[in-house]
Amino acid sequence: MTQNQKVFTLKTFIHLAALTPVIWLYLSAFSDGLGADPVQYVIHFTGKGALNLLLITLCVSPLAQKFKQGWLMQVRRLLGLYSFFYAVLHLANFILFDLQNNWSLFINEVIKRPYITIGMVALLLLTALSVTSFNALRRKMGRNWQKLHNWVYVILLLVCVHYIWSVKANISQPLIYFMLAFVLLALRYKKFSRILPSSR
Amino acid sequence: MLIKSRKSYALTDNDVTDESVYLGRRELLKKMGFIGTGSLLAGALPLGSANAGVLDFFTDDDKKSASKLAALEYQKAAAEFTATDKLTPEDKVTHHNNFYEFGAQKSQPAEYARNFKVDPWYLKVDGQVNNNLLLDNDDLFKQFDLEERIYRLRCVEAWSMVIPWVGFPLASLLKKADPKSSAKYVAFETLYDPKRMPGQSNRFLGGGIDYPYVEGLRMDEAMHPLTMLAVGLYGKALPGQNGAPVRLVVPWKYGFKSIKSIVSIKLTTTEPPTTWNKLAPQEYGFYANVNPKVDHPRWSQASERRITTGGLFASNRIATLPFNGYADEVASLYKDMDLTRYY
């Protein structure tokens, strides 16, 4: 396989793997096939999906470096955009199906509930990264592009906090996500020592 | 108001057919080959445990165990105990449960309680009483006149159901025990048996809360005619996931007050500790009366999603009523209390 073929194959796989669950999810949801509370189900499914995809996105560059597979970097944007896609669905599910289009309640909740506030902040940041993710824009933005996209690490932490603050008692799953996030950040310690100005 | 009563009986019988509508839909899904697709996907999805519930939902195993539950003999209760809201279908009542002893996810109790044995069972009543009582499984079903009551159940998580319980007033049991005048509160305790309740031995499954689960009521709340001990729902003995063989139902309080699988009822002189209050006192109070004006710190309690039939597009967000719609009956119990402080 040439490198282009590899990229094409992997991208096809990513499209399928990301879209099939969404199609399955909504078909089941609309036919009342997701248990007693389909609203909670679709919200949790898309929320966890977005976080899973964000973690996978952040695995790309460590993997490409470790195994010297530079071509992998070409699928990173697609993965990031799918994470954004799931996050948008997550928010849409909350507004359309949980709050049932009650926008004043939505605004109220964003202001009053810290875990929703930081979830919204994370999604707005993710939106900024998504709309600037295209290569043409990347070239135009020059060094600022990288500066902006380093915010992805802040987004990751915000999303983990959003998750742990949202659960009632069982924090074991959010803690596992925190650990995964920590590992992905630790792999980048060299980068952080470069971009974070040291006080010493 | 009285005229309503006949209507409510008619509605009840009507609504039971929901179950067959529901089963019909299951058949339809099967015909569409949807179950095959669902199971195929489950392997490929990254969310292993979350999907287990979906698959269970499509299998018939639960149906088999459900059919083993004994049919009960009971009277229909008077109109004041019979809500006229549309019933939540039986499958949803028995497959969407907060019962961390059998797993902290909503779909898990139906799965992990499938083989839960409730016979033998002993419920003891003691503390500030003149007659200590010890009831076995048989006594629970035979010592009291069972009646069916249709109550709204409002979960603190802002969803709600309408459930036809079968049981008897808690007051009937307490009167048998003959409370002393020193009895001011009633403390309830769930079975503690990690072998039979896997969530009690596995912190990951059981949500890491302290077991046994304990709850409590003030004496006047416990003696209130609305407060009942349920031994069945939808005309049959309770399935494990709904709190077999005996559970409390206090319809004007958030669902977590209605403790399941009770082994001990103790009358006390002081306010007993309660599980969720110990875990997060700023979020869950001792009283936990349904109150649209007092928000949970993390979400609004002003409205709720009513779980009935229908998928994602079924419009079901409704206003939450003070005391879950039972204000006429119970508001007087709290007339001199600041309910924002005693939430």
mmCIF file of N, CA, C and O in Angstrom, chain B residues 251-281:
data_model
loop_
_atom_site.group_PDB
_atom_site.id
_atom_site.type_symbol
_atom_site.label_atom_id
_atom_site.label_comp_id
_atom_site.label_asym_id
_atom_site.label_seq_id
_atom_site.Cartn_x
_atom_site.Cartn_y
_atom_site.Cartn_z
ATOM 1 N N PRO B 251 -44.942 8.766 48.183
ATOM 2 C CA PRO B 251 -45.075 9.392 46.866
ATOM 3 C C PRO B 251 -44.792 10.894 46.823
ATOM 4 O O PRO B 251 -44.554 11.407 45.740
ATOM 5 N N TRP B 252 -44.798 11.582 47.964
ATOM 6 C CA TRP B 252 -44.550 13.020 47.912
ATOM 7 C C TRP B 252 -43.077 13.369 48.122
ATOM 8 O O TRP B 252 -42.696 14.518 48.157
ATOM 9 N N LYS B 253 -42.247 12.348 48.262
ATOM 10 C CA LYS B 253 -40.813 12.580 48.441
ATOM 11 C C LYS B 253 -40.032 12.034 47.248
ATOM 12 O O LYS B 253 -40.520 11.170 46.527
ATOM 13 N N TYR B 254 -38.817 12.544 47.057
ATOM 14 C CA TYR B 254 -37.979 12.031 45.975
ATOM 15 C C TYR B 254 -37.749 10.533 46.162
ATOM 16 O O TYR B 254 -37.721 10.021 47.279
ATOM 17 N N GLY B 255 -37.569 9.865 45.038
ATOM 18 C CA GLY B 255 -37.545 8.410 45.024
ATOM 19 C C GLY B 255 -36.548 7.752 45.966
ATOM 20 O O GLY B 255 -36.797 6.651 46.458
ATOM 21 N N PHE B 256 -35.420 8.441 46.235
ATOM 22 C CA PHE B 256 -34.404 7.762 47.046
ATOM 23 C C PHE B 256 -34.868 7.519 48.480
ATOM 24 O O PHE B 256 -34.270 6.726 49.203
ATOM 25 N N LYS B 257 -35.949 8.238 48.907
ATOM 26 C CA LYS B 257 -36.492 7.989 50.247
ATOM 27 C C LYS B 257 -37.182 6.617 50.306
ATOM 28 O O LYS B 257 -37.299 6.026 51.381
ATOM 29 N N SER B 258 -37.676 6.155 49.152
ATOM 30 C CA SER B 258 -38.468 4.925 49.120
ATOM 31 C C SER B 258 -37.550 3.708 49.076
ATOM 32 O O SER B 258 -37.368 3.063 48.044
ATOM 33 N N ILE B 259 -37.004 3.401 50.216
ATOM 34 C CA ILE B 259 -35.959 2.378 50.374
ATOM 35 C C ILE B 259 -36.473 0.991 49.970
ATOM 36 O O ILE B 259 -37.627 0.648 50.213
ATOM 37 N N LYS B 260 -35.575 0.197 49.361
ATOM 38 C CA LYS B 260 -35.962 -1.104 48.799
ATOM 39 C C LYS B 260 -35.460 -2.272 49.659
ATOM 40 O O LYS B 260 -34.536 -2.117 50.455
ATOM 41 N N SER B 261 -36.054 -3.435 49.433
ATOM 42 C CA SER B 261 -35.609 -4.703 50.057
ATOM 43 C C SER B 261 -35.299 -4.522 51.545
ATOM 44 O O SER B 261 -34.173 -4.763 52.004
ATOM 45 N N ILE B 262 -36.328 -4.144 52.297
ATOM 46 C CA ILE B 262 -36.146 -3.766 53.701
ATOM 47 C C ILE B 262 -36.057 -5.009 54.602
ATOM 48 O O ILE B 262 -36.854 -5.935 54.466
ATOM 49 N N VAL B 263 -35.078 -4.981 55.532
ATOM 50 C CA VAL B 263 -34.995 -6.059 56.515
ATOM 51 C C VAL B 263 -35.235 -5.544 57.934
ATOM 52 O O VAL B 263 -35.472 -6.338 58.842
ATOM 53 N N SER B 264 -35.125 -4.233 58.119
ATOM 54 C CA SER B 264 -35.271 -3.707 59.479
ATOM 55 C C SER B 264 -36.020 -2.382 59.494
ATOM 56 O O SER B 264 -35.743 -1.488 58.681
ATOM 57 N N ILE B 265 -36.993 -2.293 60.399
ATOM 58 C CA ILE B 265 -37.704 -1.049 60.663
ATOM 59 C C ILE B 265 -37.586 -0.802 62.156
ATOM 60 O O ILE B 265 -38.022 -1.623 62.962
ATOM 61 N N LYS B 266 -36.928 0.293 62.511
ATOM 62 C CA LYS B 266 -36.665 0.565 63.928
ATOM 63 C C LYS B 266 -37.241 1.920 64.287
ATOM 64 O O LYS B 266 -36.951 2.918 63.617
ATOM 65 N N LEU B 267 -38.063 1.963 65.317
ATOM 66 C CA LEU B 267 -38.598 3.241 65.763
ATOM 67 C C LEU B 267 -37.619 3.866 66.745
ATOM 68 O O LEU B 267 -37.116 3.176 67.643
ATOM 69 N N THR B 268 -37.331 5.150 66.525
ATOM 70 C CA THR B 268 -36.250 5.784 67.282
ATOM 71 C C THR B 268 -36.722 7.095 67.914
ATOM 72 O O THR B 268 -37.772 7.632 67.553
ATOM 73 N N THR B 269 -35.903 7.598 68.815
ATOM 74 C CA THR B 269 -36.232 8.876 69.460
ATOM 75 C C THR B 269 -35.586 10.044 68.728
ATOM 76 O O THR B 269 -35.987 11.182 68.895
ATOM 77 N N THR B 270 -34.539 9.762 67.926
ATOM 78 C CA THR B 270 -33.840 10.848 67.230
ATOM 79 C C THR B 270 -33.826 10.588 65.721
ATOM 80 O O THR B 270 -34.036 9.456 65.277
ATOM 81 N N GLU B 271 -33.559 11.652 64.959
ATOM 82 C CA GLU B 271 -33.561 11.560 63.501
ATOM 83 C C GLU B 271 -32.473 10.592 63.042
ATOM 84 O O GLU B 271 -31.292 10.802 63.325
ATOM 85 N N PRO B 272 -32.844 9.538 62.330
ATOM 86 C CA PRO B 272 -31.833 8.557 61.920
ATOM 87 C C PRO B 272 -31.018 9.061 60.722
ATOM 88 O O PRO B 272 -31.489 9.904 59.958
ATOM 89 N N PRO B 273 -29.773 8.556 60.593
ATOM 90 C CA PRO B 273 -28.984 8.921 59.403
ATOM 91 C C PRO B 273 -29.606 8.321 58.136
ATOM 92 O O PRO B 273 -30.259 7.275 58.197
ATOM 93 N N THR B 274 -29.418 8.998 57.002
ATOM 94 C CA THR B 274 -29.954 8.491 55.736
ATOM 95 C C THR B 274 -28.835 8.503 54.687
ATOM 96 O O THR B 274 -27.986 9.399 54.691
ATOM 97 N N THR B 275 -28.831 7.510 53.820
ATOM 98 C CA THR B 275 -27.668 7.241 52.964
ATOM 99 C C THR B 275 -27.232 8.426 52.101
ATOM 100 O O THR B 275 -26.085 8.852 52.141
ATOM 101 N N TRP B 276 -28.138 8.968 51.306
ATOM 102 C CA TRP B 276 -27.714 10.038 50.382
ATOM 103 C C TRP B 276 -27.382 11.321 51.123
ATOM 104 O O TRP B 276 -26.525 12.092 50.697
ATOM 105 N N ASN B 277 -28.049 11.550 52.245
ATOM 106 C CA ASN B 277 -27.731 12.721 53.038
ATOM 107 C C ASN B 277 -26.311 12.625 53.589
ATOM 108 O O ASN B 277 -25.568 13.607 53.614
ATOM 109 N N LYS B 278 -25.897 11.417 54.016
ATOM 110 C CA LYS B 278 -24.532 11.243 54.510
ATOM 111 C C LYS B 278 -23.517 11.477 53.397
ATOM 112 O O LYS B 278 -22.449 12.023 53.599
ATOM 113 N N LEU B 279 -23.890 11.045 52.186
ATOM 114 C CA LEU B 279 -22.972 11.107 51.046
ATOM 115 C C LEU B 279 -22.775 12.536 50.541
ATOM 116 O O LEU B 279 -21.667 12.943 50.201
ATOM 117 N N ALA B 280 -23.860 13.293 50.450
ATOM 118 C CA ALA B 280 -23.786 14.659 49.917
ATOM 119 C C ALA B 280 -24.869 15.508 50.583
ATOM 120 O O ALA B 280 -25.921 15.746 50.011
ATOM 121 N N PRO B 281 -24.589 15.965 51.827
ATOM 122 C CA PRO B 281 -25.622 16.664 52.607
ATOM 123 C C PRO B 281 -26.118 17.950 51.950
ATOM 124 O O PRO B 281 -27.264 18.348 52.173
#
